[in-house]
Short mmCIF file of C-alpha atoms in Angstrom, two decimals:
data_model
loop_
_atom_site.label_atom_id
_atom_site.label_comp_id
_atom_site.label_asym_id
_atom_site.label_seq_id
_atom_site.Cartn_x
_atom_site.Cartn_y
_atom_site.Cartn_z
CA MET A 1 107.65 107.09 5.48
CA ASN A 2 105.62 109.65 3.57
CA GLN A 3 102.33 111.11 4.73
CA ASP A 4 100.04 108.93 2.64
CA ASP A 5 101.69 105.81 3.87
CA THR A 6 100.77 106.52 7.48
CA LEU A 7 97.26 105.72 8.64
CA VAL A 8 97.67 106.56 12.30
CA SER A 9 99.97 109.23 13.57
CA ILE A 10 100.23 110.09 17.24
CA ARG A 11 102.37 113.01 18.38
CA GLY A 12 103.17 114.14 21.91
CA LEU A 13 100.24 112.27 23.39
CA SER A 14 99.65 112.86 27.07
CA PHE A 15 96.83 111.35 29.04
CA LYS A 16 96.13 111.42 32.76
CA ARG A 17 93.44 109.66 34.66
CA GLY A 18 92.68 110.53 38.27
CA GLY A 19 96.11 112.09 38.79
CA ARG A 20 97.88 109.04 37.37
CA VAL A 21 99.89 109.61 34.21
CA ILE A 22 99.02 106.97 31.63
CA PHE A 23 100.83 108.45 28.63
CA ASP A 24 103.53 111.06 28.71
CA GLY A 25 104.59 112.39 25.33
CA VAL A 26 104.05 109.29 23.20
CA ASP A 27 104.90 109.41 19.47
CA LEU A 28 103.64 106.54 17.36
CA ASP A 29 103.07 105.81 13.66
CA ILE A 30 101.14 103.02 12.03
CA ARG A 31 101.69 102.27 8.39
CA ARG A 32 98.82 101.43 6.06
CA GLY A 33 98.41 97.73 5.40
CA SER A 34 100.69 96.67 8.22
CA VAL A 35 100.11 94.61 11.33
CA THR A 36 101.38 96.68 14.22
CA ALA A 37 101.68 95.27 17.70
CA ILE A 38 101.56 97.44 20.77
CA MET A 39 103.00 95.56 23.70
CA GLY A 40 103.68 96.30 27.30
CA PRO A 41 103.08 95.04 30.82
CA SER A 42 99.53 94.91 32.18
CA GLY A 43 98.16 98.24 33.27
CA THR A 44 100.30 100.42 31.02
CA GLY A 45 97.30 101.77 29.17
CA LYS A 46 97.41 99.72 26.00
CA THR A 47 93.64 99.45 25.92
CA THR A 48 93.44 103.16 26.74
CA LEU A 49 95.47 103.80 23.59
CA LEU A 50 92.84 101.99 21.49
CA ARG A 51 90.10 104.02 23.15
CA LEU A 52 91.99 107.19 22.29
CA LEU A 53 92.25 106.03 18.68
CA GLY A 54 88.52 105.31 18.60
CA GLY A 55 87.75 108.69 20.16
CA GLN A 56 85.95 107.21 23.17
CA ILE A 57 88.18 109.30 25.41
CA ARG A 58 90.12 112.48 24.74
CA PRO A 59 93.77 113.11 25.60
CA GLN A 60 94.90 116.08 27.71
CA ALA A 61 97.52 117.01 25.15
CA GLY A 62 98.93 115.90 21.84
CA SER A 63 97.52 114.89 18.50
CA VAL A 64 95.87 111.64 17.43
CA LYS A 65 95.47 111.50 13.67
CA VAL A 66 93.68 108.66 11.93
CA ASP A 67 93.51 108.87 8.15
CA ASN A 68 94.50 112.55 8.40
CA GLN A 69 91.62 113.38 10.74
CA GLU A 70 92.37 114.82 14.13
CA ILE A 71 90.28 112.50 16.33
CA PRO A 72 90.07 114.53 19.58
CA THR A 73 88.65 117.59 17.80
CA LEU A 74 85.93 115.77 15.86
CA ARG A 75 82.28 116.38 16.61
CA ILE A 76 80.22 113.36 17.58
CA ASN A 77 78.70 112.89 14.12
CA GLU A 78 82.08 113.14 12.40
CA LEU A 79 83.44 110.71 14.95
CA TYR A 80 80.73 108.22 14.06
CA GLN A 81 81.65 108.62 10.40
CA VAL A 82 85.24 107.68 11.21
CA ARG A 83 84.20 104.81 13.47
CA ARG A 84 82.24 103.25 10.64
CA ARG A 85 85.61 102.67 9.05
CA MET A 86 87.16 101.21 12.20
CA GLY A 87 86.58 97.77 13.55
CA MET A 88 87.34 96.83 17.10
CA LEU A 89 87.67 93.41 18.65
CA PHE A 90 87.08 93.53 22.38
CA GLN A 91 88.77 91.23 24.81
CA SER A 92 85.47 89.73 25.91
CA GLY A 93 84.06 89.70 22.40
CA ALA A 94 81.32 92.06 23.59
CA LEU A 95 78.66 90.30 21.53
CA LEU A 96 75.17 91.65 22.16
CA SER A 97 73.74 89.02 24.46
CA ASP A 98 70.14 89.20 23.27
CA LEU A 99 70.95 88.61 19.59
CA ASN A 100 72.15 85.42 17.92
CA VAL A 101 75.37 85.16 15.91
CA PHE A 102 73.74 86.16 12.64
CA ASP A 103 71.98 89.22 14.07
CA ASN A 104 75.11 90.26 15.92
CA ILE A 105 77.05 90.49 12.68
CA ALA A 106 74.10 92.04 10.87
CA PHE A 107 73.78 94.64 13.64
CA PRO A 108 76.33 97.21 12.34
CA LEU A 109 75.03 96.71 8.80
CA ARG A 110 71.39 97.22 9.78
CA GLU A 111 72.15 100.21 11.97
CA ASN A 112 74.52 102.00 9.61
CA THR A 113 73.34 101.15 6.12
CA GLN A 114 70.08 101.00 4.17
CA LEU A 115 70.95 97.69 2.48
CA PRO A 116 68.11 95.27 1.68
CA GLU A 117 67.77 92.26 3.94
CA SER A 118 68.82 89.80 1.22
CA LEU A 119 72.10 91.60 0.69
CA ILE A 120 72.72 91.79 4.44
CA ARG A 121 72.22 88.03 4.62
CA THR A 122 74.79 87.50 1.88
CA LEU A 123 77.29 89.82 3.55
CA VAL A 124 76.86 88.22 6.96
CA LEU A 125 77.34 84.72 5.58
CA MET A 126 80.45 85.87 3.70
CA LYS A 127 81.97 87.31 6.87
CA LEU A 128 81.10 84.18 8.83
CA GLU A 129 82.67 82.02 6.12
CA LEU A 130 85.89 84.03 6.48
CA VAL A 131 86.15 83.12 10.17
CA GLY A 132 84.93 79.59 9.54
CA LEU A 133 81.70 79.79 11.51
CA ARG A 134 79.02 79.92 8.81
CA GLY A 135 77.47 76.78 10.32
CA ALA A 136 77.06 78.49 13.70
CA HIS A 137 74.97 81.46 12.59
CA GLN A 138 71.89 80.42 14.58
CA LEU A 139 73.68 80.01 17.92
CA MET A 140 73.28 82.45 20.78
CA PRO A 141 76.38 84.12 22.28
CA TRP A 142 76.20 82.04 25.46
CA GLU A 143 76.36 78.85 23.41
CA LEU A 144 79.77 79.75 21.99
CA SER A 145 83.18 78.84 23.35
CA GLY A 146 85.61 81.66 24.10
CA GLY A 147 87.48 81.15 20.84
CA MET A 148 84.29 81.02 18.78
CA ALA A 149 82.90 84.14 20.44
CA ARG A 150 86.06 85.99 19.52
CA ARG A 151 85.83 84.83 15.91
CA VAL A 152 82.21 85.96 15.73
CA ALA A 153 83.25 89.31 17.19
CA LEU A 154 85.96 89.46 14.56
CA ALA A 155 83.42 88.83 11.82
CA ARG A 156 81.32 91.64 13.27
CA ALA A 157 84.33 93.96 13.42
CA ILE A 158 84.90 93.51 9.68
CA ALA A 159 81.19 93.64 8.77
CA LEU A 160 81.41 97.22 7.53
CA ASP A 161 84.67 96.56 5.64
CA PRO A 162 86.77 98.92 7.77
CA MET A 163 90.09 100.45 6.83
CA MET A 164 91.53 99.61 10.22
CA ILE A 165 90.87 97.00 12.84
CA MET A 166 91.94 97.19 16.46
CA TYR A 167 92.44 94.09 18.55
CA ASP A 168 92.30 94.34 22.32
CA GLU A 169 94.21 91.38 23.79
CA PRO A 170 93.04 88.95 21.11
CA PHE A 171 95.10 86.01 22.40
CA VAL A 172 94.17 86.04 26.08
CA GLY A 173 92.50 82.98 27.56
CA LEU A 174 92.42 80.74 24.51
CA ASP A 175 93.52 77.14 24.13
CA PRO A 176 96.46 76.54 21.74
CA ILE A 177 94.24 75.57 18.81
CA ALA A 178 91.88 78.52 19.16
CA MET A 179 94.89 80.77 19.63
CA GLY A 180 96.49 79.42 16.45
CA ILE A 181 93.26 80.09 14.55
CA ILE A 182 93.06 83.69 15.76
CA VAL A 183 96.74 84.34 15.01
CA LYS A 184 96.28 83.02 11.50
CA LEU A 185 93.04 84.94 11.00
CA VAL A 186 94.58 88.26 12.02
CA ARG A 187 97.32 87.99 9.42
CA HIS A 188 95.07 86.49 6.78
CA LEU A 189 92.31 89.08 7.12
CA ASN A 190 94.85 91.88 7.12
CA ASP A 191 96.31 90.82 3.79
CA ALA A 192 93.12 89.56 2.13
CA LEU A 193 90.99 92.59 2.95
CA GLY A 194 93.74 95.20 2.76
CA LEU A 195 93.24 96.22 6.36
CA THR A 196 95.55 97.91 8.78
CA SER A 197 95.71 96.02 12.04
CA VAL A 198 96.62 97.28 15.47
CA ILE A 199 97.11 94.57 18.06
CA VAL A 200 97.34 95.37 21.72
CA THR A 201 98.76 92.44 23.61
CA HIS A 202 101.33 91.11 26.02
CA ASP A 203 101.63 87.71 24.37
CA VAL A 204 105.06 88.21 22.85
CA LYS A 205 105.48 84.75 21.36
CA GLU A 206 102.29 84.80 19.33
CA VAL A 207 102.47 88.33 18.10
CA VAL A 208 106.06 88.33 16.85
CA THR A 209 105.09 85.69 14.29
CA ILE A 210 102.61 87.99 12.56
CA ALA A 211 103.55 91.57 13.38
CA ASP A 212 105.37 93.80 10.91
CA TYR A 213 106.25 96.38 13.51
CA CYS A 214 106.12 96.52 17.29
CA TYR A 215 105.97 99.22 19.91
CA LEU A 216 106.80 98.52 23.52
CA ILE A 217 105.11 100.80 26.01
CA SER A 218 105.75 101.06 29.72
CA ASP A 219 105.25 103.80 32.29
CA GLY A 220 103.69 106.08 29.70
CA LYS A 221 106.66 106.02 27.37
CA ILE A 222 107.74 104.12 24.29
CA MET A 223 110.45 101.80 25.56
CA GLY A 224 111.31 100.25 22.22
CA LYS A 225 110.17 99.97 18.64
CA GLY A 226 111.07 98.11 15.50
CA SER A 227 110.38 94.88 13.69
CA PRO A 228 110.14 91.81 15.93
CA LYS A 229 113.63 90.75 14.84
CA GLU A 230 115.15 94.12 15.73
CA LEU A 231 113.49 94.05 19.12
CA MET A 232 114.70 90.54 19.86
CA GLN A 233 118.25 91.76 19.28
CA SER A 234 117.73 95.06 21.02
CA GLY A 235 120.50 96.30 23.27
CA SER A 236 118.05 97.78 25.77
CA ALA A 237 117.95 95.75 28.96
CA TRP A 238 114.27 96.53 29.50
CA VAL A 239 113.25 95.39 26.01
CA HIS A 240 115.35 92.28 26.44
CA GLN A 241 113.65 91.43 29.72
CA PHE A 242 110.17 91.93 28.29
CA MET A 243 110.70 90.03 25.05
CA GLU A 244 112.33 87.08 26.82
CA GLY A 245 109.98 87.15 29.79
CA LYS A 246 112.80 87.18 32.37
CA ASP A 247 111.75 87.44 36.02
CA ASP A 248 114.42 89.94 37.03
CA GLY A 249 116.04 92.84 35.29
CA PRO A 250 115.32 96.54 34.98
CA VAL A 251 111.80 95.67 36.15
CA PRO A 252 112.71 94.15 39.50
CA PHE A 253 111.13 90.99 40.86
CA HIS A 254 110.79 92.61 44.28
CA TYR A 255 108.44 95.42 45.05
CA PRO A 256 110.47 98.14 46.78
CA ALA A 257 110.81 97.23 50.46
CA LYS A 258 113.05 97.85 53.42
CA ASP A 259 115.92 95.58 54.23
CA TYR A 260 114.84 91.91 54.37
CA ALA A 261 116.85 90.79 57.44
CA HIS A 262 115.91 93.91 59.32
CA ASP A 263 112.24 93.41 58.45
CA LEU A 264 112.22 89.81 59.72
CA MET A 265 113.94 90.61 62.99
CA GLU A 266 111.76 93.53 63.81
CA ALA A 267 109.51 92.86 66.79
CA PRO A 268 105.83 93.22 66.02
CA MET B 1 87.84 120.10 45.79
CA ASN B 2 88.72 119.03 49.30
CA GLY B 3 87.48 119.02 52.84
CA GLN B 4 83.92 119.50 53.88
CA TYR B 5 82.74 121.02 50.60
CA ARG B 6 83.49 117.88 48.66
CA ILE B 7 80.10 116.32 49.40
CA VAL B 8 78.33 119.48 48.20
CA THR B 9 80.26 119.74 44.95
CA GLN B 10 79.84 116.01 44.32
CA THR B 11 76.08 116.28 44.81
CA ILE B 12 75.78 119.23 42.47
CA LEU B 13 77.99 117.43 39.96
CA GLY B 14 75.72 114.40 40.18
CA VAL B 15 72.56 116.43 39.60
CA GLY B 16 74.17 118.14 36.62
CA LYS B 17 75.26 114.84 35.11
CA SER B 18 71.79 113.34 35.51
CA THR B 19 70.21 116.39 33.88
CA LEU B 20 72.61 116.26 30.96
CA PHE B 21 71.88 112.57 30.59
CA LEU B 22 68.14 113.21 30.54
CA LEU B 23 68.60 115.94 27.92
CA ARG B 24 70.67 113.61 25.77
CA VAL B 25 67.99 110.93 26.02
CA LEU B 26 65.31 113.46 25.04
CA ALA B 27 67.42 114.70 22.14
CA GLY B 28 67.74 111.12 20.90
CA LEU B 29 64.01 110.42 20.98
CA PRO B 30 63.17 111.35 17.36
CA SER B 31 65.50 108.70 16.00
CA VAL B 32 64.08 106.14 18.44
CA LEU B 33 60.60 106.64 17.03
CA ALA B 34 61.95 105.64 13.63
CA ARG B 35 62.35 102.12 15.02
CA PRO B 36 58.98 101.37 16.62
CA PHE B 37 59.67 97.65 16.88
CA LEU B 38 62.27 98.25 19.59
CA VAL B 39 59.80 100.37 21.53
CA VAL B 40 57.05 97.76 21.25
CA TYR B 41 59.42 95.07 22.51
CA GLN B 42 60.41 97.23 25.48
CA ILE B 43 56.76 98.01 26.27
CA TYR B 44 56.28 94.28 26.53
CA MET B 45 59.38 93.93 28.73
CA VAL B 46 58.65 96.75 31.17
CA GLY B 47 54.88 97.13 30.83
CA VAL B 48 53.25 93.80 30.15
CA LEU B 49 55.54 91.88 32.46
CA SER B 50 54.70 94.31 35.29
CA LEU B 51 50.97 93.66 34.86
CA ILE B 52 50.67 90.86 37.41
CA ILE B 53 52.22 92.69 40.33
CA ILE B 54 50.34 95.88 39.46
CA SER B 55 46.98 94.07 39.19
CA ILE B 56 47.36 92.12 42.41
CA SER B 57 48.49 95.11 44.43
CA GLY B 58 45.75 97.28 42.94
CA LEU B 59 43.07 94.79 43.85
CA PHE B 60 44.27 94.38 47.41
CA VAL B 61 44.87 98.06 48.04
CA GLY B 62 41.26 98.72 46.98
CA MET B 63 39.95 95.93 49.17
CA VAL B 64 41.90 97.07 52.22
CA LEU B 65 40.83 100.67 51.70
CA ALA B 66 37.18 99.64 51.56
CA LEU B 67 37.37 97.36 54.57
CA GLN B 68 39.20 99.82 56.79
CA GLY B 69 37.21 102.78 55.54
CA TYR B 70 33.94 100.99 56.24
CA THR B 71 34.63 100.40 59.95
CA SER B 72 35.40 104.08 60.45
CA LEU B 73 32.52 105.35 58.33
CA ALA B 74 30.01 103.00 59.94
CA ARG B 75 30.58 104.68 63.27
CA PHE B 76 29.16 107.93 61.83
CA GLY B 77 26.57 106.24 59.67
CA ALA B 78 28.26 107.47 56.51
CA GLU B 79 28.71 104.08 54.81
CA GLU B 80 27.26 105.36 51.54
CA THR B 81 30.32 107.56 50.93
CA LEU B 82 32.61 104.52 50.94
CA GLY B 83 32.62 104.25 47.15
CA VAL B 84 33.55 107.90 46.73
CA ILE B 85 36.37 107.64 49.24
CA VAL B 86 37.87 104.53 47.66
CA ALA B 87 37.59 105.87 44.12
CA LEU B 88 38.90 109.31 44.95
CA SER B 89 41.86 108.28 47.02
CA LEU B 90 42.88 105.67 44.47
CA MET B 91 42.53 107.97 41.49
CA ARG B 92 44.04 111.09 42.93
CA GLU B 93 46.88 109.76 45.02
CA LEU B 94 47.36 106.07 45.61
CA GLY B 95 47.05 104.90 42.02
CA PRO B 96 49.85 106.88 40.42
CA VAL B 97 52.10 106.87 43.47
CA VAL B 98 51.92 103.17 44.31
CA THR B 99 52.09 102.22 40.63
CA GLY B 100 55.14 104.42 40.27
CA LEU B 101 56.85 102.81 43.24
CA LEU B 102 56.02 99.30 42.10
CA PHE B 103 57.04 100.11 38.55
CA ALA B 104 60.34 101.56 39.67
CA GLY B 105 60.91 98.45 41.75
CA ARG B 106 59.88 95.88 39.22
CA ALA B 107 60.86 97.37 35.86
CA GLY B 108 63.45 99.86 37.05
CA SER B 109 65.62 97.32 38.81
CA SER B 110 65.49 94.85 35.93
CA LEU B 111 66.43 97.63 33.50
CA ALA B 112 69.28 98.73 35.72
CA ALA B 113 70.57 95.17 35.96
CA GLU B 114 70.30 94.65 32.21
CA ILE B 115 72.08 97.86 31.29
CA GLY B 116 74.67 97.34 34.01
CA LEU B 117 75.48 93.94 32.56
CA MET B 118 75.77 95.39 29.07
CA ARG B 119 78.19 97.96 30.40
CA ALA B 120 80.27 95.40 32.30
CA THR B 121 80.60 93.15 29.24
CA GLU B 122 81.64 96.09 27.05
CA GLN B 123 78.53 95.79 24.89
CA LEU B 124 77.83 99.51 25.18
CA SER B 125 81.44 100.29 24.32
CA ALA B 126 81.21 97.96 21.32
CA MET B 127 78.07 99.74 20.13
CA GLU B 128 79.86 103.07 20.31
CA MET B 129 82.69 101.68 18.25
CA MET B 130 80.18 100.39 15.69
CA ALA B 131 78.96 103.97 15.34
CA VAL B 132 75.70 103.20 17.14
CA ASP B 133 74.74 105.54 19.97
CA PRO B 134 73.73 103.41 22.98
CA ILE B 135 71.58 106.27 24.22
CA LYS B 136 69.45 106.02 21.08
CA ARG B 137 69.57 102.25 20.71
CA VAL B 138 69.42 101.05 24.32
CA ILE B 139 68.19 103.84 26.60
CA GLY B 140 65.76 105.60 24.27
CA PRO B 141 63.35 102.70 23.60
CA ARG B 142 63.26 101.82 27.30
CA PHE B 143 62.58 105.42 28.23
CA ILE B 144 59.66 105.73 25.80
CA ALA B 145 58.35 102.33 26.88
CA GLY B 146 58.35 103.54 30.49
CA VAL B 147 56.60 106.78 29.62
CA ILE B 148 53.91 104.90 27.66
CA SER B 149 53.34 102.02 30.07
CA MET B 150 53.33 104.00 33.31
CA PRO B 151 49.97 105.84 32.80
CA LEU B 152 48.38 102.67 31.43
CA LEU B 153 49.55 100.62 34.39
CA SER B 154 48.35 103.37 36.69
CA ALA B 155 44.90 103.23 35.07
CA ILE B 156 44.80 99.46 35.46
CA PHE B 157 45.86 99.75 39.09
CA THR B 158 43.10 102.26 39.82
CA THR B 159 40.47 100.23 37.98
CA LEU B 160 41.31 97.07 39.85
CA GLY B 161 41.46 99.01 43.10
CA VAL B 162 37.92 100.27 42.57
CA LEU B 163 36.88 96.74 41.67
CA GLY B 164 38.44 95.51 44.92
CA GLY B 165 36.55 98.17 46.81
CA TYR B 166 33.33 97.08 45.10
CA LEU B 167 33.92 93.45 46.01
CA ILE B 168 34.34 94.31 49.68
CA GLY B 169 31.73 97.04 49.88
CA VAL B 170 28.90 95.51 47.84
CA GLU B 171 29.50 91.77 47.86
CA LEU B 172 30.90 91.36 51.36
CA LEU B 173 29.40 94.19 53.39
CA GLY B 174 26.14 94.43 51.47
CA LEU B 175 26.13 98.12 50.58
CA ILE B 176 23.89 99.29 47.73
CA PRO B 177 25.84 100.29 44.68
CA VAL B 178 25.10 103.83 43.50
CA ARG B 179 26.31 105.60 40.43
CA ILE B 180 28.85 108.24 41.24
CA GLY B 181 27.80 111.31 39.37
CA ARG B 182 30.71 113.61 39.96
CA LYS B 183 33.53 113.90 37.54
CA TYR B 184 36.91 113.39 39.09
CA SER B 185 40.13 114.98 38.13
CA MET B 186 42.43 112.82 36.06
CA PRO B 187 45.22 110.98 37.84
CA ARG B 188 48.66 112.47 37.62
CA PRO B 189 50.78 109.69 36.25
CA SER B 190 53.71 111.86 35.24
CA LYS B 191 54.81 112.02 38.86
CA MET B 192 56.60 108.71 38.90
CA THR B 193 57.75 108.20 35.36
CA PHE B 194 60.75 110.19 36.38
CA SER B 195 61.86 107.48 38.75
CA THR B 196 62.32 105.08 35.84
CA ALA B 197 64.51 107.58 34.09
CA SER B 198 66.70 108.09 37.11
CA SER B 199 67.07 104.39 37.71
CA LYS B 200 68.45 104.01 34.22
CA ALA B 201 71.15 106.59 34.71
#
């Protein structure tokens, strides 16, 4: 993998929050044009990783490079320049609740560019057409279903034609049809628009169908990496348990406790 | 940071954070003024919608002042100073202070709820990721709207208070209206605008 091929390069990343270690010496590379999945159990800091990439928080140690720019050292204005080329899809959609669908997608364009209103209208309708919701452009966010809201948020995330798009749990809480649409859209948009996609998720089944490369994170460390196929055949017991969704394994079913029989017999 | 000093350090930390926040808001003001429509909308939201409560309280505060003041003044035969007392106390103290309290209650709490909801639903985070500074886009217009509406509301409160005093004094108690010749010092509306800022933090 040569330097120009890598869009995101993380080296020796360490991050602590309130005394709790979230990341401890994580190394991670994301290739241009690929769909990379970052998976792990809930609460392992997958979303935190996206925030580190977007520069919303700074790590205690290590380097986070996006497009050869060292994110943690950027000044706020430089950071905004980089963010204009990043899209992010939030778990809740995070649509602005006082604007309708059209204005929500027009928002980043109006705020960040000097384009005339007619051109903005064309761009917004094009993005909405991509996610199949051109007919819904007059609706308010609270009139949308969960799946639609996420598609609108997706259209907004690509409004500025970013180089990279980050998905935070894009498959959570959707019905099978809406889920299928999002899965298809992620892959389709990635290839059609020449994006680089980073998906943070714990939905193994959905993501292995579209990801080119996966990272498994747990307890602040990379537990496994490789293409979905490689991971499925991985020799690591932990990776095996996670990918197959087994209830017992290296991650035990039982929270550590004292002896069961002894505990039951003990007088209160 | 442990033991009994924790509360002290936390307080100082809090004051510092609020000050930094205020400075950041002030630094963002020039770019807010480039989008006057947002400010006008917020003036409507925090100012115009607070008019009713401000008007009603102003009127009644003036009426109560006049009624209570009259009974005391009548004992000394000084009823003719009623107008001066009502006008002065409203203009100098009650107007700005009560308006400030009401404004902080009415507009401040609705702003806090609105911004809190935006934070909880990640809207502020999303703005940051879209390279839009929430301090300039969300906080700034509301801050300016507060600074503009507060003195105006205070003036309306005082005016209606004096009107209430007139209604009681002249219409109800039958005093003779006289023109008040003295010039009074301007009200000090800046006192309470700060409370709106702190409620946004």
